């Protein structure tokens, strides 16, 4: 793969984007645009339902933290987020990872309305998983490793997370100013390896913090995914790549949907800096090993209001 000029050009661009920004756009990805749009459309139809209908799949500890969260129930750094969401995770069966898997044990709870919701989302997850695997092969090459560096015990059986998120639009009352508590999702980094963001066209709400400490907008570009790297890739690269802070502020009066797919390591993987990356960053390991599943659970328990 590395000897192919086309691949080499993409790898170079990937490496540059990961190093300089931690965010990039992907086009020509092979996932049908009709499916990408329908995923957002069906999410809009779900969020349009009455609260009494949406709450039928309420997220709780008994569901393995899968299901629906109302506006303000997700917490980022102690502050309620102004969004509602359905949280989905790869199935974890009883005893699958021993004590490590107990918190996340369960299957996804899907709404019965709109019809076809479950089938559509599962098809979408499968395609996002394959696309993410391909992108990670390019990132592996960019880091100086082999294309399969992130296979096997690291991410050969990748865990995944899907968050179907709705951000209410702002509507100033009686001509007053916009509300100050308008943060749809507070500043944070993602937990895993790679995120694919499928966001509504025409509404700019996602912001990324650049190396100068400035918040830069990442507007939707039709036919693309916005991608960003997460905490586990930061560790694997020994800090050569940074998991970039980002946030969401929907200042539009229009309701915004974003479907975020998170490609993660194996649930029980011990993530440590790659030898090649240690060499590239001065020869000293900057991070201790982290068990992905433990890292995920710590974040999930912090971000949820009981």
mmCIF file of C-alpha atoms in Angstrom, residues 15 17-22 143 150 211 229-244 271-288:
data_model
loop_
_atom_site.group_PDB
_atom_site.id
_atom_site.type_symbol
_atom_site.label_atom_id
_atom_site.label_comp_id
_atom_site.label_asym_id
_atom_site.label_seq_id
_atom_site.Cartn_x
_atom_site.Cartn_y
_atom_site.Cartn_z
ATOM 1 C CA UNK A 15 -0.453 12.787 8.645
ATOM 2 C CA UNK A 17 -3.950 16.997 9.227
ATOM 3 C CA UNK A 18 -3.564 14.812 12.313
ATOM 4 C CA UNK A 19 -0.389 16.610 13.365
ATOM 5 C CA UNK A 20 -1.477 20.180 12.679
ATOM 6 C CA UNK A 21 -5.187 20.117 13.493
ATOM 7 C CA UNK A 22 -6.443 16.740 14.742
ATOM 8 C CA UNK A 143 2.969 7.225 11.765
ATOM 9 C CA UNK A 150 -4.085 -1.068 14.583
ATOM 10 C CA UNK A 211 -2.872 25.177 18.202
ATOM 11 C CA UNK A 229 -8.796 11.791 16.473
ATOM 12 C CA UNK A 230 -9.341 10.696 20.069
ATOM 13 C CA UNK A 231 -7.510 10.044 23.328
ATOM 14 C CA UNK A 232 -6.415 6.506 22.464
ATOM 15 C CA UNK A 233 -4.691 7.616 19.266
ATOM 16 C CA UNK A 234 -2.945 10.359 21.229
ATOM 17 C CA UNK A 235 -1.495 7.664 23.516
ATOM 18 C CA UNK A 236 -0.563 5.348 20.645
ATOM 19 C CA UNK A 237 1.275 8.188 18.889
ATOM 20 C CA UNK A 238 3.031 9.141 22.159
ATOM 21 C CA UNK A 239 1.549 12.621 21.865
ATOM 22 C CA UNK A 240 2.733 13.145 18.300
ATOM 23 C CA UNK A 241 -0.965 13.521 17.470
ATOM 24 C CA UNK A 242 -3.178 15.489 19.853
ATOM 25 C CA UNK A 243 -6.821 14.671 20.602
ATOM 26 C CA UNK A 244 -8.184 18.125 19.849
ATOM 27 C CA UNK A 271 -3.216 0.940 24.753
ATOM 28 C CA UNK A 272 0.446 1.994 24.927
ATOM 29 C CA UNK A 273 2.683 4.229 22.783
ATOM 30 C CA UNK A 274 3.933 2.552 19.616
ATOM 31 C CA UNK A 275 7.699 1.965 19.575
ATOM 32 C CA UNK A 276 8.023 3.849 16.295
ATOM 33 C CA UNK A 277 6.223 6.851 17.772
ATOM 34 C CA UNK A 278 8.388 6.817 20.896
ATOM 35 C CA UNK A 279 11.439 7.078 18.633
ATOM 36 C CA UNK A 280 9.873 9.968 16.681
ATOM 37 C CA UNK A 281 9.111 11.910 19.866
ATOM 38 C CA UNK A 282 12.483 11.817 21.591
ATOM 39 C CA UNK A 283 12.725 8.262 22.877
ATOM 40 C CA UNK A 284 10.734 8.696 26.112
ATOM 41 C CA UNK A 285 7.296 7.200 26.725
ATOM 42 C CA UNK A 286 5.020 10.073 27.667
ATOM 43 C CA UNK A 287 2.030 7.957 28.660
ATOM 44 C CA UNK A 288 1.376 4.917 30.798
#
